Amino acid sequence: MSDPAVKSSLLTTDAHTRRRNAAEKRFRAYGLAAIAIGLVFLVLLLGSILFKGVGAFQQTFITLDVELLEAKLDKSGNRDPAQMAKVTTFGYNPLLDAAIKRATEGAGVENPFTKGKDLRKLLSAGAANQVRQFVLANPDRIGETVTFRLLASSRVDGYFKGRVTRESLARDKNLTPAHLEMVDGLREAGVVAKRFNPGFITGADASESRPEQAGIGVSMLGSFFMMLVVLALSLPIGVAASIYLEEFARQNWFTDLIEVNISNLAAVPSIVFGILGLAVFIQFAHLPQSAPLVGGLVLTLMTLPTIIISTRASLKSVPPSIREAALGVGASKMQTVFHHVLPLAMPGILTGTIIGLAQALGETAPLLLIGMVGYIASNYPGGIVEGFLSPNSAMPAQIYEWAKRADPAYYERAWGGIIILLVFLMTMNIIAVILRRRFERRW
């Protein structure tokens, strides 16, 4: 007599099912742990950037009442701009020395220095030029006492931000502990204070002796003109090449060779494109060195493979039934692609394009090879044409230049520049999401 068949129930969990469920729970736990670790590192990274870079948006200012003596600035008294321009910044230094002396006396701060140049060390090296530019722009104010908010020196600013101490000034030739005693007294009187510094966002780079004046505004404009070049060239060329390869080209050894080369170009290091741009656009074509136009051409070469690959992926994602339906009602191949396939692929195309532009915005190596380094342009370009052709820098190159300079104030500005660059990148990615939602269609 045979044994009765063993009956099992769906409600009973056997050993194999229990092991499989346990493995699934472990896998989900590993995934959640990986996400948590990634978020922790992201928070640490962003926190570190904000902690080290937010100080670049604040600067120490000294408020002084400067007496614009006519005997010093306009001896002839006729307010002739040509004559007044002959007075260099050295002619304005005595006025600043007297203003600082009056400020210390008014605040009741002891002044241990007898020479004016020692007092002037509290101010930025560009303070005299700031007053000079004001006088040349407002000659009618000569003879008056005008209140100026002048940048303090980088050492004074560092003292306010905690990176300069009395002990660290023992071997410093720029400032002494006695200067810091005066700064403490002037701070209590409200003469010296730390405020928001719009010049960091709107200004240009400065020499290594004037880190307190350095700004990233001109470099931001250089990056903007470069991105215009990249967008104007890479989007139409990349989309046209993708449409041809995906929809019209025959599959043969030649198209296979093109596809392999496009995939290889997407993995080429960016510095190779910089060498190519230096050889082709500057040495062969003789385009202006350090110009945003050349930088945009180099970044276009680097961005094209990314845009072509993402565009082809978007075209492939459109169901074949869309093409077949369009051809079935009598549409031509051209009409099928441009009236039906391309609109449905547009969200992916725009997303890939903006991501490619964001990648190009953060590149540094190719820009350094074509000469787009810091402290090239001290002023904003005079027009659109000059914006494309005049020497300029870009935000990543400017940040790199600041990071390698010796003064700690430039290191702080490098972190501040990273914050601005991240804002640009986040903005571009947000635009990509909005455009994707705007053009997204369901089928």
Short mmCIF file of C-alpha atoms in Angstrom, two decimals:
data_model
loop_
_atom_site.label_atom_id
_atom_site.label_comp_id
_atom_site.label_asym_id
_atom_site.label_seq_id
_atom_site.Cartn_x
_atom_site.Cartn_y
_atom_site.Cartn_z
CA MET A 1 0.00 0.00 0.00
CA SER A 2 1.56 3.34 -1.08
CA ASP A 3 1.99 6.34 1.19
CA PRO A 4 -0.65 9.03 0.82
CA ALA A 5 0.46 12.13 -1.15
CA VAL A 6 1.77 14.93 0.95
CA LYS A 7 -0.61 17.86 0.70
CA SER A 8 0.64 21.45 0.88
CA SER A 9 -1.29 24.63 1.47
CA LEU A 10 -0.84 28.07 -0.12
CA LEU A 11 -1.12 29.56 3.35
CA THR A 12 1.85 27.56 4.62
CA THR A 13 5.32 29.09 4.02
CA ASP A 14 7.90 26.45 3.29
CA ALA A 15 11.63 26.76 3.92
CA HIS A 16 12.50 27.77 0.34
CA THR A 17 9.97 30.60 0.34
CA ARG A 18 11.22 31.82 3.71
CA ARG A 19 14.81 31.96 2.40
CA ARG A 20 13.68 33.79 -0.72
CA ASN A 21 11.68 36.33 1.30
CA ALA A 22 14.64 36.86 3.64
CA ALA A 23 16.95 37.43 0.66
CA GLU A 24 14.53 39.99 -0.74
CA LYS A 25 14.37 41.84 2.58
CA ARG A 26 18.17 41.89 2.78
CA PHE A 27 18.41 43.27 -0.74
CA ARG A 28 15.92 46.03 0.05
CA ALA A 29 17.84 46.83 3.24
CA TYR A 30 21.09 47.03 1.23
CA GLY A 31 19.44 49.41 -1.21
CA LEU A 32 18.09 51.65 1.54
CA ALA A 33 21.51 51.63 3.23
CA ALA A 34 23.20 52.61 -0.03
CA ILE A 35 20.75 55.48 -0.53
CA ALA A 36 21.23 56.63 3.08
CA ILE A 37 25.03 56.56 2.73
CA GLY A 38 24.81 58.51 -0.52
CA LEU A 39 22.55 61.12 1.09
CA VAL A 40 24.91 61.44 4.06
CA PHE A 41 27.89 62.09 1.79
CA LEU A 42 25.82 64.53 -0.29
CA VAL A 43 24.81 66.46 2.82
CA LEU A 44 28.41 66.49 4.04
CA LEU A 45 29.62 67.74 0.67
CA LEU A 46 27.02 70.50 0.39
CA GLY A 47 27.51 71.46 4.04
CA SER A 48 31.27 71.69 3.55
CA ILE A 49 30.86 73.84 0.44
CA LEU A 50 28.41 76.19 2.15
CA PHE A 51 30.46 76.39 5.35
CA LYS A 52 33.67 77.25 3.51
CA GLY A 53 32.19 79.37 0.73
CA VAL A 54 29.50 81.51 2.33
CA GLY A 55 32.17 83.83 3.74
CA ALA A 56 33.07 84.92 0.19
CA PHE A 57 29.71 86.70 -0.06
CA GLN A 58 30.58 88.86 2.97
CA GLN A 59 33.42 91.32 3.21
CA THR A 60 34.79 93.70 5.83
CA PHE A 61 34.27 97.38 5.03
CA ILE A 62 35.68 100.52 6.63
CA THR A 63 33.48 103.62 6.55
CA LEU A 64 35.55 106.80 6.24
CA ASP A 65 34.79 110.47 5.74
CA VAL A 66 37.33 111.51 3.11
CA GLU A 67 37.98 115.22 2.58
CA LEU A 68 38.44 115.81 -1.13
CA LEU A 69 40.92 118.67 -0.96
CA GLU A 70 40.99 120.88 -4.02
CA ALA A 71 44.66 121.65 -3.45
CA LYS A 72 45.46 117.97 -3.90
CA LEU A 73 43.04 116.91 -6.62
CA ASP A 74 42.52 119.98 -8.81
CA LYS A 75 45.19 122.59 -8.26
CA SER A 76 44.06 124.66 -11.24
CA GLY A 77 40.47 124.76 -10.01
CA ASN A 78 38.95 124.51 -13.49
CA ARG A 79 37.66 120.92 -13.09
CA ASP A 80 39.37 119.81 -16.28
CA PRO A 81 39.02 115.98 -16.51
CA ALA A 82 42.35 115.64 -18.31
CA GLN A 83 44.17 117.57 -15.57
CA MET A 84 42.38 115.72 -12.79
CA ALA A 85 43.22 112.33 -14.36
CA LYS A 86 46.91 113.16 -13.98
CA VAL A 87 46.55 112.78 -10.21
CA THR A 88 47.40 109.13 -9.63
CA THR A 89 46.34 106.97 -6.72
CA PHE A 90 49.48 108.06 -4.87
CA GLY A 91 47.97 111.55 -4.70
CA TYR A 92 44.89 110.14 -2.96
CA ASN A 93 46.80 108.21 -0.31
CA PRO A 94 47.34 111.26 1.99
CA LEU A 95 43.58 111.88 1.93
CA LEU A 96 42.94 108.32 3.08
CA ASP A 97 45.63 108.57 5.76
CA ALA A 98 43.99 111.70 7.16
CA ALA A 99 40.53 110.08 7.02
CA ILE A 100 41.69 107.02 8.98
CA LYS A 101 43.39 109.24 11.55
CA ARG A 102 40.20 111.26 12.04
CA ALA A 103 38.16 108.05 12.35
CA THR A 104 40.43 106.69 15.10
CA GLU A 105 40.36 109.99 16.98
CA GLY A 106 36.57 110.19 16.67
CA ALA A 107 36.20 106.65 17.98
CA GLY A 108 38.63 107.23 20.84
CA VAL A 109 40.98 104.52 19.58
CA GLU A 110 44.64 104.75 20.41
CA ASN A 111 46.84 105.16 17.32
CA PRO A 112 50.37 103.79 17.88
CA PHE A 113 51.53 104.62 14.34
CA THR A 114 53.13 107.84 13.22
CA LYS A 115 53.35 107.11 9.51
CA GLY A 116 50.30 107.25 7.29
CA LYS A 117 51.31 104.21 5.27
CA ASP A 118 51.10 102.11 8.44
CA LEU A 119 47.52 103.21 8.99
CA ARG A 120 46.74 102.60 5.33
CA LYS A 121 47.50 98.89 5.76
CA LEU A 122 44.00 98.54 7.21
CA LEU A 123 42.56 99.36 3.79
CA SER A 124 42.53 97.43 0.55
CA ALA A 125 45.22 98.32 -1.97
CA GLY A 126 42.43 99.41 -4.32
CA ALA A 127 40.81 101.87 -1.91
CA ALA A 128 42.63 104.87 -3.37
CA ASN A 129 41.51 103.92 -6.87
CA GLN A 130 37.91 103.68 -5.68
CA VAL A 131 38.05 107.25 -4.40
CA ARG A 132 39.82 108.39 -7.59
CA GLN A 133 37.13 106.89 -9.81
CA PHE A 134 34.46 108.64 -7.75
CA VAL A 135 36.21 112.00 -8.10
CA LEU A 136 36.67 111.64 -11.87
CA ALA A 137 32.98 110.74 -12.23
CA ASN A 138 31.82 113.54 -9.86
CA PRO A 139 34.26 116.47 -10.19
CA ASP A 140 31.70 118.82 -8.62
CA ARG A 141 32.18 117.04 -5.26
CA ILE A 142 35.77 118.25 -4.92
CA GLY A 143 36.11 120.42 -1.85
CA GLU A 144 33.52 118.41 0.09
CA THR A 145 33.85 115.67 2.68
CA VAL A 146 32.35 112.50 1.24
CA THR A 147 31.57 109.29 3.11
CA PHE A 148 33.06 106.19 1.48
CA ARG A 149 32.57 102.54 2.34
CA LEU A 150 35.95 101.10 1.47
CA LEU A 151 37.12 97.49 1.44
CA ALA A 152 39.39 96.50 4.29
CA SER A 153 42.56 94.57 3.57
CA SER A 154 42.41 90.80 3.29
CA ARG A 155 44.19 90.41 6.64
CA VAL A 156 41.59 92.55 8.43
CA ASP A 157 38.83 90.61 6.70
CA GLY A 158 40.54 87.37 7.72
CA TYR A 159 40.62 88.57 11.32
CA PHE A 160 36.85 89.13 11.22
CA LYS A 161 36.33 85.66 9.74
CA GLY A 162 38.64 83.86 12.16
CA ARG A 163 41.45 82.79 9.84
CA VAL A 164 43.89 85.50 11.04
CA THR A 165 44.98 85.74 14.68
CA ARG A 166 47.49 87.81 16.57
CA GLU A 167 49.78 84.82 16.76
CA SER A 168 49.71 84.29 13.00
CA LEU A 169 50.68 87.94 12.44
CA ALA A 170 53.98 87.49 14.25
CA ARG A 171 55.71 86.71 10.94
CA ASP A 172 53.44 88.79 8.71
CA LYS A 173 54.79 91.94 7.06
CA ASN A 174 51.38 93.26 6.03
CA LEU A 175 49.77 93.68 9.44
CA THR A 176 50.73 93.64 13.12
CA PRO A 177 48.84 92.84 16.33
CA ALA A 178 48.69 96.60 16.98
CA HIS A 179 46.56 96.97 13.87
CA LEU A 180 44.12 94.41 15.25
CA GLU A 181 43.84 96.40 18.48
CA MET A 182 42.78 99.39 16.39
CA VAL A 183 40.35 97.22 14.43
CA ASP A 184 38.68 96.07 17.65
CA GLY A 185 38.17 99.66 18.72
CA LEU A 186 36.89 100.74 15.31
CA ARG A 187 34.50 97.79 15.25
CA GLU A 188 32.97 98.86 18.56
CA ALA A 189 32.50 102.35 17.12
CA GLY A 190 30.82 100.97 14.00
CA VAL A 191 33.54 102.19 11.65
CA VAL A 192 34.57 98.66 10.67
CA ALA A 193 31.90 96.07 9.97
CA LYS A 194 31.31 92.93 7.92
CA ARG A 195 28.60 93.29 5.27
CA PHE A 196 27.25 91.59 2.17
CA ASN A 197 29.66 92.07 -0.72
CA PRO A 198 27.89 92.37 -4.12
CA GLY A 199 31.29 92.94 -5.73
CA PHE A 200 32.07 89.25 -5.42
CA ILE A 201 29.13 88.41 -7.68
CA THR A 202 29.50 91.32 -10.11
CA GLY A 203 33.23 92.10 -10.05
CA ALA A 204 36.28 90.89 -11.96
CA ASP A 205 39.35 89.02 -10.85
CA ALA A 206 42.12 90.93 -9.09
CA SER A 207 45.84 90.55 -8.63
CA GLU A 208 47.26 88.34 -5.90
CA SER A 209 47.89 91.36 -3.67
CA ARG A 210 44.19 92.37 -3.68
CA PRO A 211 42.12 89.26 -2.98
CA GLU A 212 39.45 91.31 -1.23
CA GLN A 213 38.55 92.90 -4.61
CA ALA A 214 38.32 89.67 -6.61
CA GLY A 215 34.93 88.83 -8.09
CA ILE A 216 33.46 86.26 -10.42
CA GLY A 217 31.05 88.43 -12.42
CA VAL A 218 33.17 88.79 -15.56
CA SER A 219 33.89 85.05 -15.56
CA MET A 220 30.16 84.37 -15.27
CA LEU A 221 29.64 86.44 -18.40
CA GLY A 222 32.41 84.51 -20.16
CA SER A 223 30.68 81.23 -19.31
CA PHE A 224 27.38 82.68 -20.55
CA PHE A 225 28.80 83.57 -23.97
CA MET A 226 30.44 80.15 -24.20
CA MET A 227 27.16 78.40 -23.47
CA LEU A 228 25.45 80.45 -26.20
CA VAL A 229 28.01 79.16 -28.69
CA VAL A 230 27.62 75.57 -27.48
CA LEU A 231 23.82 75.75 -27.60
CA ALA A 232 23.74 77.37 -31.06
CA LEU A 233 26.05 74.73 -32.56
CA SER A 234 25.64 71.48 -30.63
CA LEU A 235 21.82 71.35 -30.54
CA PRO A 236 21.07 71.61 -34.30
CA ILE A 237 24.13 69.61 -35.36
CA GLY A 238 23.61 66.90 -32.76
CA VAL A 239 19.87 66.53 -33.39
CA ALA A 240 20.32 66.54 -37.19
CA ALA A 241 23.05 63.89 -37.01
CA SER A 242 20.93 61.75 -34.68
CA ILE A 243 17.86 61.94 -36.92
CA TYR A 244 19.86 60.95 -39.97
CA LEU A 245 21.62 58.04 -38.25
CA GLU A 246 18.50 56.73 -36.57
CA GLU A 247 15.81 57.32 -39.19
CA PHE A 248 17.35 57.66 -42.65
CA ALA A 249 20.83 56.09 -42.78
CA ARG A 250 21.20 52.53 -44.03
CA GLN A 251 22.79 50.03 -41.72
CA ASN A 252 26.17 49.21 -43.23
CA TRP A 253 29.84 49.21 -42.28
CA PHE A 254 30.11 52.99 -42.72
CA THR A 255 27.29 53.86 -40.31
CA ASP A 256 28.59 51.25 -37.88
CA LEU A 257 31.99 52.97 -38.01
CA ILE A 258 30.37 56.34 -37.31
CA GLU A 259 28.44 54.94 -34.33
CA VAL A 260 31.55 53.35 -32.85
CA ASN A 261 33.50 56.60 -33.19
CA ILE A 262 30.70 58.64 -31.59
CA SER A 263 30.65 56.27 -28.62
CA ASN A 264 34.44 56.48 -28.35
CA LEU A 265 34.43 60.28 -28.53
CA ALA A 266 31.99 60.40 -25.61
CA ALA A 267 34.64 58.67 -23.47
CA VAL A 268 37.62 60.79 -24.60
CA PRO A 269 39.11 62.91 -21.75
CA SER A 270 38.20 66.57 -22.01
CA ILE A 271 41.84 67.68 -22.08
CA VAL A 272 42.18 66.00 -25.51
CA PHE A 273 39.51 68.33 -26.86
CA GLY A 274 41.47 71.24 -25.38
CA ILE A 275 44.59 70.18 -27.27
CA LEU A 276 42.52 69.80 -30.44
CA GLY A 277 41.02 73.27 -30.00
CA LEU A 278 44.44 74.79 -29.39
CA ALA A 279 45.83 73.20 -32.55
CA VAL A 280 42.85 73.79 -34.87
CA PHE A 281 41.08 76.94 -33.73
CA ILE A 282 44.02 78.98 -32.43
CA GLN A 283 47.18 77.83 -34.18
CA PHE A 284 45.62 76.89 -37.54
CA ALA A 285 42.50 79.09 -37.83
CA HIS A 286 44.12 81.97 -35.87
CA LEU A 287 41.02 82.71 -33.82
CA PRO A 288 41.61 85.00 -30.81
CA GLN A 289 43.15 83.21 -27.86
CA SER A 290 41.20 83.07 -24.59
CA ALA A 291 38.00 84.17 -26.36
CA PRO A 292 34.63 82.66 -25.34
CA LEU A 293 34.05 81.87 -29.02
CA VAL A 294 37.01 79.47 -29.04
CA GLY A 295 35.97 78.02 -25.69
CA GLY A 296 32.46 77.46 -27.02
CA LEU A 297 33.79 75.69 -30.13
CA VAL A 298 35.95 73.39 -28.02
CA LEU A 299 33.08 72.57 -25.67
CA THR A 300 30.80 71.98 -28.67
CA LEU A 301 33.13 69.25 -29.90
CA MET A 302 33.09 67.71 -26.45
CA THR A 303 29.30 67.96 -26.02
CA LEU A 304 28.22 66.68 -29.45
CA PRO A 305 28.71 62.94 -28.70
CA THR A 306 26.62 63.22 -25.53
CA ILE A 307 23.79 65.00 -27.35
CA ILE A 308 23.85 62.55 -30.27
CA ILE A 309 23.72 59.51 -28.00
CA SER A 310 20.89 60.90 -25.84
CA THR A 311 18.91 62.06 -28.89
CA ARG A 312 19.19 58.66 -30.58
CA ALA A 313 18.02 56.99 -27.38
CA SER A 314 15.00 59.32 -27.31
CA LEU A 315 14.15 58.55 -30.94
CA LYS A 316 14.42 54.81 -30.29
CA SER A 317 12.02 55.11 -27.35
CA VAL A 318 9.19 56.20 -29.65
CA PRO A 319 7.09 53.08 -30.40
CA PRO A 320 7.32 51.72 -33.97
CA SER A 321 3.51 51.81 -34.12
CA ILE A 322 3.68 55.63 -34.32
CA ARG A 323 5.80 55.41 -37.46
CA GLU A 324 3.69 52.65 -38.97
CA ALA A 325 0.45 54.56 -38.34
CA ALA A 326 1.83 57.73 -39.93
CA LEU A 327 3.10 55.85 -42.98
CA GLY A 328 -0.20 53.98 -43.19
CA VAL A 329 -2.26 57.17 -43.62
CA GLY A 330 0.02 58.36 -46.41
CA ALA A 331 2.67 60.47 -44.64
CA SER A 332 6.12 60.58 -46.17
CA LYS A 333 9.21 59.50 -44.30
CA MET A 334 10.12 63.15 -43.66
CA GLN A 335 6.62 63.96 -42.39
CA THR A 336 6.62 60.89 -40.17
CA VAL A 337 9.87 61.89 -38.51
CA PHE A 338 9.25 65.62 -38.07
CA HIS A 339 5.50 65.61 -37.42
CA HIS A 340 5.16 62.52 -35.25
CA VAL A 341 8.43 61.00 -34.02
CA LEU A 342 10.40 64.15 -33.20
CA PRO A 343 7.68 65.83 -31.06
CA LEU A 344 7.35 62.66 -28.99
CA ALA A 345 11.13 62.44 -28.55
CA MET A 346 11.52 66.14 -27.72
CA PRO A 347 11.50 65.76 -23.88
CA GLY A 348 14.42 63.34 -23.96
CA ILE A 349 16.26 65.48 -26.53
CA LEU A 350 15.94 68.64 -24.43
CA THR A 351 16.92 66.80 -21.27
CA GLY A 352 20.02 65.32 -22.88
CA THR A 353 20.97 68.67 -24.37
CA ILE A 354 20.74 70.57 -21.10
CA ILE A 355 22.63 67.85 -19.25
CA GLY A 356 25.33 68.06 -21.92
CA LEU A 357 25.46 71.85 -21.51
CA ALA A 358 25.71 71.47 -17.74
CA GLN A 359 28.63 69.09 -18.18
CA ALA A 360 30.32 71.57 -20.53
CA LEU A 361 29.74 74.40 -18.05
CA GLY A 362 31.82 72.62 -15.42
CA GLU A 363 34.81 71.73 -17.63
CA THR A 364 38.17 73.27 -16.76
CA ALA A 365 41.00 71.42 -18.52
CA PRO A 366 40.15 72.33 -22.14
CA LEU A 367 39.67 75.98 -21.18
CA LEU A 368 43.06 76.17 -19.50
CA LEU A 369 44.74 74.85 -22.64
CA ILE A 370 43.26 77.61 -24.80
CA GLY A 371 44.27 80.29 -22.31
CA MET A 372 41.00 81.05 -20.51
CA VAL A 373 42.65 81.56 -17.13
CA GLY A 374 41.92 84.06 -14.37
CA TYR A 375 42.85 87.73 -14.35
CA ILE A 376 42.52 88.20 -18.11
CA ALA A 377 39.57 90.55 -18.33
CA SER A 378 39.32 93.33 -15.77
CA ASN A 379 36.15 94.87 -17.21
CA TYR A 380 32.92 93.79 -18.81
CA PRO A 381 32.91 93.55 -22.63
CA GLY A 382 31.62 96.58 -24.49
CA GLY A 383 29.11 94.69 -26.64
CA ILE A 384 27.92 91.33 -27.92
CA VAL A 385 30.68 90.95 -30.52
CA GLU A 386 33.33 91.88 -27.98
CA GLY A 387 31.76 89.45 -25.54
CA PHE A 388 32.43 86.59 -27.96
CA LEU A 389 35.87 87.71 -29.18
CA SER A 390 37.55 89.56 -26.31
CA PRO A 391 39.77 87.60 -23.87
CA ASN A 392 37.87 86.33 -20.87
CA SER A 393 37.77 83.53 -18.37
CA ALA A 394 35.08 81.07 -17.28
CA MET A 395 33.78 80.09 -13.88
CA PRO A 396 35.55 76.70 -13.60
CA ALA A 397 38.87 78.15 -14.78
CA GLN A 398 38.47 81.09 -12.40
CA ILE A 399 37.79 78.78 -9.47
CA TYR A 400 40.86 76.72 -10.37
CA GLU A 401 43.04 79.85 -10.48
CA TRP A 402 41.78 81.01 -7.07
CA ALA A 403 42.32 77.59 -5.51
CA LYS A 404 46.01 77.50 -6.46
CA ARG A 405 46.88 80.98 -5.16
CA ALA A 406 48.69 81.31 -1.87
CA ASP A 407 46.46 83.77 -0.01
CA PRO A 408 43.77 82.01 2.08
CA ALA A 409 41.29 84.70 1.01
CA TYR A 410 41.43 83.32 -2.52
CA TYR A 411 40.78 79.81 -1.21
CA GLU A 412 37.60 81.12 0.40
CA ARG A 413 36.61 82.74 -2.88
CA ALA A 414 37.15 79.45 -4.69
CA TRP A 415 34.53 77.84 -2.45
CA GLY A 416 32.21 80.80 -3.04
CA GLY A 417 32.67 80.37 -6.79
CA ILE A 418 31.73 76.70 -6.43
CA ILE A 419 28.46 77.77 -4.79
CA ILE A 420 27.63 80.04 -7.74
CA LEU A 421 28.58 77.30 -10.21
CA LEU A 422 26.34 74.81 -8.39
CA VAL A 423 23.48 77.32 -8.55
CA PHE A 424 23.96 77.54 -12.32
CA LEU A 425 24.03 73.75 -12.67
CA MET A 426 20.95 73.29 -10.49
CA THR A 427 19.13 75.95 -12.50
CA MET A 428 19.94 74.18 -15.77
CA ASN A 429 18.76 70.84 -14.40
CA ILE A 430 15.55 72.39 -13.10
CA ILE A 431 14.96 73.84 -16.57
CA ALA A 432 15.51 70.37 -18.01
CA VAL A 433 12.85 68.91 -15.71
CA ILE A 434 10.38 71.72 -16.53
CA LEU A 435 10.91 71.34 -20.27
CA ARG A 436 10.50 67.59 -20.02
CA ARG A 437 7.19 68.02 -18.22
CA ARG A 438 6.13 70.70 -20.69
CA PHE A 439 6.75 68.67 -23.85
CA GLU A 440 5.99 65.22 -22.46
CA ARG A 441 3.28 63.34 -24.32
CA ARG A 442 1.72 60.01 -23.50
CA TRP A 443 0.78 57.38 -26.02
#
